[in-house]
């Protein structure tokens, strides 16, 4: 018969090894996060109709790491306002 | 010696013998509510430039497509997908599996053009990106496609720039941190 639960000085186990304190479980971090998990888009693409030719401007923004095009059309095009920031959950396993 | 079981008020913490926490009831755990597998094909998209008249017909598509029903509380998608296409240009298409989190950039395109001042400019003219996401009890995929055709002014001509059709084969978990 499968052992369903165990409480010993070096291990707590529940649900026939479904949960064990010697394993790691990914959880939303209240502090000391390791990395974010994005819920949807991590990249925003804006279309720029352009004064000379159309183009597009892209912005990647996850957890404060932002990369965005700063010029369009060889520097002649306007830089569009893009405040996109991905929605995410900070996680850790400890 | 580490106490593996810690009870304080309404909080329970379970630890490994090295002290690290395996479970903290004050922190959320990822709960998978649904598993979805299937295929989705995004059609070919073509931009054109026609002369005479110097008429640009670019594409600028931001399209959500529903792939299936999931738990209404699910807000996070994890898993894998692969892409197959007739596109023979160098790239990662037709080559293995990708992580489904965040936005997948299929391709960036650039064109160069002789501007009115006579200089040659090169810039990003096109982007094709896809994102799996959960919204209101449905698994969806967003297609963001922008394309512009290469202008040519020398003679009557129509020039096209095409993002080819691509097919996603996806294996995804939907869930949320609860």
Coordinates of N, CA and C in Angstrom, one line a residue, chain B:
Chain B
X1 N 19.5 21.8 14.4 CA 18.5 21.0 13.6 C 17.4 21.9 13.2
X2 N 17.0 21.7 11.9 CA 15.9 22.5 11.4 C 14.5 22.0 11.7
X3 N 13.6 22.8 12.1 CA 12.3 22.4 12.3 C 11.6 22.4 11.0
X4 N 11.2 21.2 10.5 CA 10.6 21.2 9.2 C 9.2 21.8 9.1
X5 N 8.5 21.7 10.2 CA 7.1 22.2 10.3 C 7.1 23.4 11.2
X6 N 6.6 24.5 10.6 CA 6.6 25.8 11.4 C 5.1 26.3 11.3
X7 N 4.5 26.5 12.4 CA 3.1 27.0 12.5 C 3.1 28.3 13.2
X8 N 2.6 29.3 12.6 CA 2.5 30.6 13.3 C 1.3 31.3 12.8
X9 N 0.3 31.5 13.7 CA -0.9 32.2 13.4 C -1.6 31.4 12.3
X10 N -1.9 32.1 11.2 CA -2.6 31.4 10.0 C -1.6 31.0 9.0
X11 N -0.3 30.9 9.3 CA 0.7 30.6 8.4 C 1.4 29.3 8.7
X12 N 1.6 28.5 7.6 CA 2.4 27.2 7.7 C 3.6 27.3 6.8
X13 N 4.7 26.9 7.3 CA 5.9 26.8 6.4 C 6.5 25.4 6.6
X14 N 6.8 24.8 5.5 CA 7.4 23.5 5.5 C 8.8 23.6 4.9
X15 N 9.8 23.1 5.6 CA 11.2 23.3 5.2 C 11.9 21.9 4.9
X16 N 12.9 22.1 4.1 CA 13.8 21.0 3.9 C 14.9 21.0 5.0
X17 N 15.6 19.9 5.2 CA 16.6 19.8 6.3 C 17.7 20.9 6.2
X18 N 17.9 21.5 5.0 CA 18.9 22.5 4.8 C 18.3 23.9 5.1
X19 N 17.1 24.0 5.5 CA 16.5 25.2 5.9 C 15.6 25.9 4.8
X20 N 15.8 25.5 3.6 CA 15.1 26.2 2.5 C 13.6 25.8 2.6
X21 N 12.8 26.8 2.2 CA 11.3 26.6 2.3 C 10.8 25.8 1.1
X22 N 10.0 24.8 1.3 CA 9.3 24.0 0.3 C 7.9 24.5 0.1
X23 N 7.3 25.0 1.1 CA 5.9 25.5 1.1 C 5.7 26.6 2.1
X24 N 5.2 27.7 1.6 CA 4.8 28.8 2.5 C 3.4 29.2 2.2
X25 N 2.5 29.1 3.1 CA 1.1 29.3 2.8 C 0.9 30.8 2.5
X26 N 1.8 31.7 2.9 CA 1.7 33.1 2.5 C 2.1 33.4 1.1
X27 N 2.7 32.4 0.4 CA 3.1 32.6 -1.0 C 2.2 31.7 -1.9
X28 N 2.0 32.2 -3.1 CA 1.2 31.5 -4.1 C 1.9 30.5 -4.8
X29 N 1.2 29.4 -5.1 CA 1.8 28.3 -6.0 C 1.1 28.3 -7.3
X30 N 1.9 27.9 -8.3 CA 1.3 27.8 -9.7 C 0.3 26.6 -9.8
X31 N -0.9 26.9 -10.1 CA -1.9 25.8 -10.2 C -2.3 25.7 -11.7
X32 N -2.1 24.5 -12.2 CA -2.5 24.3 -13.6 C -4.0 23.9 -13.7
X33 N -4.7 24.7 -14.5 CA -6.2 24.4 -14.6 C -6.5 23.7 -15.9
X34 N -5.7 23.9 -16.9 CA -6.0 23.3 -18.2 C -4.8 22.9 -19.0
X35 N -4.9 21.9 -19.8 CA -3.9 21.6 -20.8 C -4.5 21.6 -22.2
X36 N -3.9 22.3 -23.1 CA -4.5 22.4 -24.4 C -3.4 22.1 -25.4
X37 N -3.7 21.3 -26.4 CA -2.8 21.0 -27.5 C -3.5 21.1 -28.8
X38 N -2.9 21.6 -29.8 CA -3.5 21.8 -31.1 C -2.6 22.4 -32.1
X39 N -3.3 22.9 -33.1 CA -2.5 23.6 -34.2 C -3.3 24.9 -34.5
X40 N -2.5 25.8 -35.0 CA -3.1 27.1 -35.4 C -2.3 27.6 -36.6
X41 N -3.0 28.0 -37.7 CA -2.2 28.5 -38.8 C -2.5 30.0 -39.0
X42 N -1.5 30.8 -39.0 CA -1.6 32.2 -39.3 C -1.4 32.4 -40.8
X43 N -2.3 33.0 -41.5 CA -2.2 33.1 -43.0 C -1.0 34.0 -43.4
X44 N -0.8 33.9 -44.7 CA 0.2 34.7 -45.3 C -0.2 36.2 -45.3
X45 N 0.7 37.1 -45.2 CA 0.4 38.5 -45.2 C 1.3 39.2 -46.2
X46 N 0.7 40.1 -47.0 CA 1.5 40.7 -48.1 C 1.3 42.2 -48.2
X47 N 2.4 42.9 -48.2 CA 2.4 44.4 -48.4 C 2.8 44.6 -49.8
X48 N 2.3 45.7 -50.4 CA 2.7 46.0 -51.8 C 3.1 47.5 -51.9
X49 N 3.9 47.7 -53.0 CA 4.2 49.0 -53.4 C 4.0 49.1 -54.9
X50 N 3.2 50.1 -55.3 CA 2.9 50.1 -56.8 C 3.3 51.5 -57.3
X51 N 3.9 51.4 -58.5 CA 4.3 52.6 -59.2 C 3.8 52.4 -60.7
X52 N 3.3 53.4 -61.3 CA 3.4 54.8 -60.9 C 2.3 55.1 -59.8
X53 N 2.5 56.2 -59.2 CA 1.7 56.7 -58.1 C 2.3 56.5 -56.7
X54 N 3.4 55.7 -56.6 CA 4.1 55.5 -55.4 C 3.1 55.1 -54.3
X55 N 2.3 54.2 -54.5 CA 1.2 53.8 -53.6 C 1.7 52.7 -52.7
X56 N 1.9 53.0 -51.4 CA 2.2 52.0 -50.4 C 0.9 51.3 -49.8
X57 N 0.9 50.0 -49.8 CA -0.2 49.3 -49.1 C 0.4 48.4 -48.1
X58 N 0.8 48.9 -46.9 CA 1.5 48.1 -45.9 C 0.5 47.3 -45.2
X59 N 0.9 46.4 -44.4 CA 0.0 45.6 -43.5 C 0.3 46.0 -42.0
X60 N -0.7 46.1 -41.2 CA -0.6 46.5 -39.8 C -1.6 45.8 -39.1
X61 N -1.3 44.5 -38.7 CA -2.3 43.6 -38.1 C -2.0 43.4 -36.6
X62 N -3.1 43.5 -35.8 CA -3.0 43.2 -34.4 C -4.3 42.4 -34.1
X63 N -4.1 41.0 -34.2 CA -5.3 40.1 -34.2 C -5.2 39.1 -33.2
X64 N -6.3 39.0 -32.4 CA -6.4 37.9 -31.4 C -7.3 36.8 -31.9
X65 N -6.9 35.6 -31.8 CA -7.7 34.4 -32.2 C -7.9 33.5 -31.0
X66 N -9.1 33.1 -30.8 CA -9.4 32.2 -29.7 C -9.0 30.7 -30.1
X67 N -8.3 30.0 -29.2 CA -7.9 28.7 -29.5 C -8.7 27.6 -28.7
X68 N -9.3 28.1 -27.6 CA -10.0 27.1 -26.8 C -10.4 27.7 -25.4
X69 N -11.4 27.0 -24.8 CA -11.9 27.5 -23.5 C -10.9 27.0 -22.3
X70 N -10.7 27.8 -21.3 CA -9.9 27.4 -20.2 C -10.6 28.0 -18.9
X71 N -10.1 27.7 -17.8 CA -10.6 28.2 -16.5 C -10.6 29.7 -16.6
X72 N -11.7 30.3 -16.1 CA -11.8 31.8 -16.2 C -10.8 32.5 -15.3
X73 N -10.2 31.8 -14.3 CA -9.2 32.5 -13.5 C -7.8 32.3 -14.0
X74 N -7.6 31.5 -15.0 CA -6.3 31.3 -15.6 C -5.8 32.6 -16.2
X75 N -4.5 33.0 -15.9 CA -4.0 34.2 -16.4 C -2.5 34.0 -16.9
X76 N -2.1 32.8 -16.9 CA -0.7 32.5 -17.2 C -0.6 31.3 -18.1
X77 N 0.2 31.4 -19.2 CA 0.3 30.3 -20.1 C 1.8 29.9 -20.1
X78 N 2.0 28.6 -19.9 CA 3.4 28.1 -20.1 C 3.3 26.8 -20.9
X79 N 4.5 26.5 -21.5 CA 4.5 25.3 -22.4 C 5.4 25.5 -23.5
X80 N 5.1 24.7 -24.6 CA 6.0 24.7 -25.8 C 5.2 24.8 -27.0
X81 N 5.9 25.2 -28.1 CA 5.2 25.1 -29.4 C 6.4 25.0 -30.5
X82 N 6.0 24.6 -31.6 CA 6.9 24.6 -32.7 C 6.2 25.2 -34.0
X83 N 7.0 25.6 -34.9 CA 6.5 26.4 -36.0 C 6.9 25.7 -37.3
X84 N 6.0 25.5 -38.2 CA 6.3 24.9 -39.5 C 5.8 25.9 -40.6
X85 N 6.6 26.1 -41.6 CA 6.3 27.0 -42.7 C 7.0 26.7 -43.9
X86 N 6.6 27.2 -45.0 CA 7.3 27.0 -46.3 C 8.4 28.0 -46.5
X87 N 8.6 28.9 -45.5 CA 9.6 29.9 -45.5 C 11.0 29.2 -45.5
X88 N 11.8 29.5 -46.6 CA 13.1 28.9 -46.7 C 14.2 29.8 -46.3
X89 N 13.9 31.0 -45.8 CA 15.0 31.9 -45.4 C 15.6 31.3 -44.1
X90 N 16.9 31.7 -43.9 CA 17.5 31.3 -42.6 C 16.7 31.7 -41.4
X91 N 16.6 30.8 -40.4 CA 15.9 31.2 -39.2 C 15.7 29.9 -38.4
X92 N 14.8 30.1 -37.4 CA 14.6 29.0 -36.5 C 13.3 28.3 -36.8
X93 N 12.6 28.7 -37.8 CA 11.4 28.0 -38.2 C 11.7 26.6 -38.6
X94 N 10.8 25.7 -38.4 CA 11.0 24.2 -38.7 C 12.1 23.6 -37.9
X95 N 12.5 24.2 -36.8 CA 13.6 23.6 -36.1 C 13.3 23.6 -34.6
X96 N 12.6 22.6 -34.2 CA 12.4 22.3 -32.8 C 11.4 23.1 -32.1
X97 N 11.4 23.1 -30.7 CA 10.4 23.6 -29.9 C 10.8 24.9 -29.2
X98 N 9.9 25.8 -29.0 CA 10.1 27.1 -28.3 C 9.3 27.1 -27.0
X99 N 9.8 27.9 -26.1 CA 9.1 28.2 -24.9 C 7.9 29.1 -25.2
X100 N 6.8 28.8 -24.7 CA 5.6 29.6 -25.1 C 5.4 30.9 -24.2
X101 N 6.2 31.1 -23.2 CA 6.0 32.3 -22.4 C 6.5 33.6 -23.1
X102 N 5.7 34.7 -23.0 CA 6.0 35.9 -23.6 C 5.8 35.9 -25.1
X103 N 6.4 36.8 -25.8 CA 6.2 37.0 -27.2 C 7.3 36.3 -28.1
X104 N 6.8 35.5 -29.0 CA 7.7 34.9 -30.0 C 7.8 35.7 -31.2
X105 N 9.1 36.1 -31.5 CA 9.3 37.0 -32.7 C 9.7 36.0 -33.9
X106 N 8.8 35.9 -34.8 CA 9.0 35.1 -36.0 C 10.1 35.7 -36.9
X107 N 10.0 37.0 -37.0 CA 11.0 37.7 -37.9 C 10.9 39.2 -37.9
X108 N 12.1 39.8 -38.2 CA 12.2 41.2 -38.4 C 12.6 41.4 -39.8
X109 N 12.1 42.4 -40.5 CA 12.5 42.7 -41.8 C 13.0 44.1 -42.0
X110 N 13.8 44.3 -42.9 CA 14.3 45.7 -43.1 C 14.3 46.0 -44.6
X111 N 14.2 47.2 -44.9 CA 14.3 47.7 -46.3 C 15.2 48.9 -46.3
X112 N 15.9 49.0 -47.4 CA 16.7 50.2 -47.6 C 16.0 51.1 -48.7
X113 N 16.2 52.3 -48.6 CA 15.6 53.2 -49.6 C 16.4 54.4 -49.9
X114 N 16.4 54.8 -51.1 CA 17.0 56.1 -51.5 C 16.1 57.2 -51.1
X115 N 16.5 58.0 -50.1 CA 15.6 59.1 -49.7 C 15.7 60.2 -50.6
X116 N 14.9 61.2 -50.4 CA 14.9 62.4 -51.3 C 16.2 63.1 -51.3
X117 N 16.9 63.0 -50.1 CA 18.2 63.7 -50.0 C 19.3 62.9 -50.7
X118 N 19.0 61.7 -51.2 CA 20.0 61.0 -51.9 C 20.8 60.0 -51.0
X119 N 20.6 60.0 -49.8 CA 21.3 59.0 -48.9 C 20.5 57.7 -48.9
X120 N 21.2 56.7 -48.5 CA 20.5 55.4 -48.4 C 20.2 55.1 -46.9
X121 N 19.0 54.7 -46.7 CA 18.6 54.5 -45.3 C 18.2 53.0 -45.2
X122 N 18.5 52.5 -44.0 CA 18.0 51.1 -43.7 C 17.3 51.2 -42.4
X123 N 16.2 50.5 -42.3 CA 15.5 50.5 -41.0 C 14.6 49.3 -40.9
X124 N 14.1 49.1 -39.7 CA 13.1 48.0 -39.5 C 11.8 48.3 -40.1
X125 N 11.4 47.6 -41.1 CA 10.1 47.9 -41.8 C 9.1 47.0 -41.4
X126 N 9.4 45.8 -40.9 CA 8.4 44.8 -40.6 C 8.8 43.9 -39.4
X127 N 7.8 43.5 -38.8 CA 7.9 42.6 -37.6 C 6.8 41.6 -37.6
X128 N 7.0 40.4 -37.3 CA 6.0 39.4 -37.1 C 6.2 38.7 -35.8
X129 N 5.2 38.9 -34.9 CA 5.4 38.3 -33.5 C 4.0 37.7 -33.1
X130 N 4.2 36.7 -32.2 CA 3.0 36.0 -31.8 C 3.1 35.8 -30.2
X131 N 1.9 35.8 -29.6 CA 1.9 35.7 -28.1 C 0.7 34.8 -27.8
X132 N 0.9 33.7 -27.1 CA -0.1 32.9 -26.4 C -0.5 33.6 -25.1
X133 N -1.8 33.8 -24.9 CA -2.2 34.4 -23.6 C -3.6 33.9 -23.2
X134 N -3.9 34.2 -21.9 CA -5.2 33.8 -21.4 C -6.0 35.1 -21.1
X135 N -7.3 35.0 -21.5 CA -8.1 36.2 -21.3 C -9.6 35.7 -21.2
X136 N -10.2 36.0 -20.1 CA -11.6 35.8 -19.9 C -12.1 34.4 -20.1
X137 N -11.2 33.4 -19.7 CA -11.7 32.1 -19.8 C -11.3 31.4 -21.2
X138 N -10.5 32.1 -21.9 CA -10.1 31.5 -23.2 C -8.6 31.6 -23.4
X139 N -8.1 30.5 -24.1 CA -6.7 30.6 -24.6 C -6.7 31.3 -25.9
X140 N -5.9 32.3 -26.1 CA -5.8 33.0 -27.3 C -4.4 33.1 -27.8
X141 N -4.3 33.5 -29.1 CA -3.0 33.8 -29.7 C -3.1 35.2 -30.4
X142 N -2.2 36.0 -30.1 CA -2.1 37.3 -30.7 C -1.1 37.3 -31.9
X143 N -1.6 37.8 -33.0 CA -0.7 38.0 -34.1 C -0.4 39.5 -34.3
X144 N 0.8 39.8 -34.3 CA 1.2 41.2 -34.6 C 2.1 41.2 -35.8
X145 N 1.5 41.7 -36.9 CA 2.3 41.6 -38.2 C 2.3 43.0 -38.8
X146 N 3.5 43.5 -39.1 CA 3.7 44.7 -39.8 C 4.6 44.4 -41.0
X147 N 4.3 44.9 -42.1 CA 5.2 44.8 -43.3 C 5.0 45.9 -44.3
X148 N 6.1 46.3 -44.9 CA 6.1 47.4 -45.8 C 6.9 46.9 -47.0
X149 N 6.5 47.2 -48.2 CA 7.2 46.7 -49.4 C 8.3 47.7 -49.8
X150 N 9.3 47.2 -50.5 CA 10.4 47.9 -50.9 C 10.0 48.9 -52.0
X151 N 10.2 50.2 -51.8 CA 9.8 51.2 -52.8 C 10.8 51.1 -54.0
X152 N 10.3 51.2 -55.2 CA 11.1 51.4 -56.4 C 10.4 52.4 -57.3
X153 N 11.1 53.4 -57.7 CA 10.5 54.5 -58.5 C 10.9 54.5 -60.0
X154 N 11.7 53.5 -60.4 CA 12.3 53.6 -61.7 C 11.4 53.3 -62.9
X155 N 10.4 52.5 -62.6 CA 9.5 52.1 -63.7 C 8.2 51.7 -63.2
X156 N 7.2 51.5 -64.1 CA 5.9 51.0 -63.6 C 6.2 49.6 -63.0
X157 N 5.8 49.4 -61.8 CA 6.1 48.1 -61.2 C 5.3 47.9 -59.9
X158 N 5.0 46.7 -59.5 CA 4.4 46.4 -58.2 C 5.4 45.5 -57.5
X159 N 5.7 45.9 -56.3 CA 6.7 45.1 -55.5 C 5.9 44.6 -54.3
X160 N 6.2 43.4 -53.9 CA 5.5 42.8 -52.8 C 6.5 42.4 -51.7
X161 N 6.0 42.4 -50.5 CA 6.8 41.9 -49.3 C 5.9 41.0 -48.5
X162 N 6.2 39.8 -48.4 CA 5.3 38.8 -47.8 C 5.8 38.1 -46.6
X163 N 5.0 38.0 -45.5 CA 5.2 37.1 -44.4 C 4.5 35.8 -44.8
X164 N 5.1 34.7 -44.8 CA 4.5 33.5 -45.3 C 3.5 32.9 -44.2
X165 N 2.6 32.1 -44.6 CA 1.8 31.4 -43.7 C 2.6 30.5 -42.7
X166 N 2.3 30.4 -41.5 CA 3.0 29.6 -40.6 C 2.0 28.8 -39.7
X167 N 2.4 27.6 -39.3 CA 1.5 26.8 -38.5 C 2.2 26.5 -37.1
X168 N 1.4 26.8 -36.1 CA 1.9 26.5 -34.7 C 1.3 25.1 -34.3
X169 N 2.2 24.3 -33.7 CA 1.8 23.1 -33.0 C 2.1 23.3 -31.6
X170 N 1.1 23.5 -30.7 CA 1.3 23.9 -29.4 C 0.9 22.9 -28.3
X171 N 1.6 22.9 -27.2 CA 1.3 22.0 -26.0 C 1.4 23.0 -24.8
X172 N 0.3 23.4 -24.3 CA 0.3 24.5 -23.3 C -0.5 24.1 -22.1
X173 N 0.1 24.7 -20.9 CA -0.7 24.7 -19.7 C -1.2 26.1 -19.4
X174 N -2.4 26.1 -19.0 CA -3.0 27.4 -18.5 C -3.2 27.3 -17.0
X175 N -3.0 28.4 -16.3 CA -3.2 28.3 -14.9 C -2.9 29.7 -14.3
X176 N -2.8 29.7 -12.9 CA -2.5 31.0 -12.3 C -1.8 30.7 -10.9
X177 N -1.3 31.7 -10.3 CA -0.7 31.6 -9.0 C -1.7 31.8 -8.0
X178 N -2.0 30.8 -7.2 CA -3.1 30.9 -6.2 C -2.6 30.7 -4.8

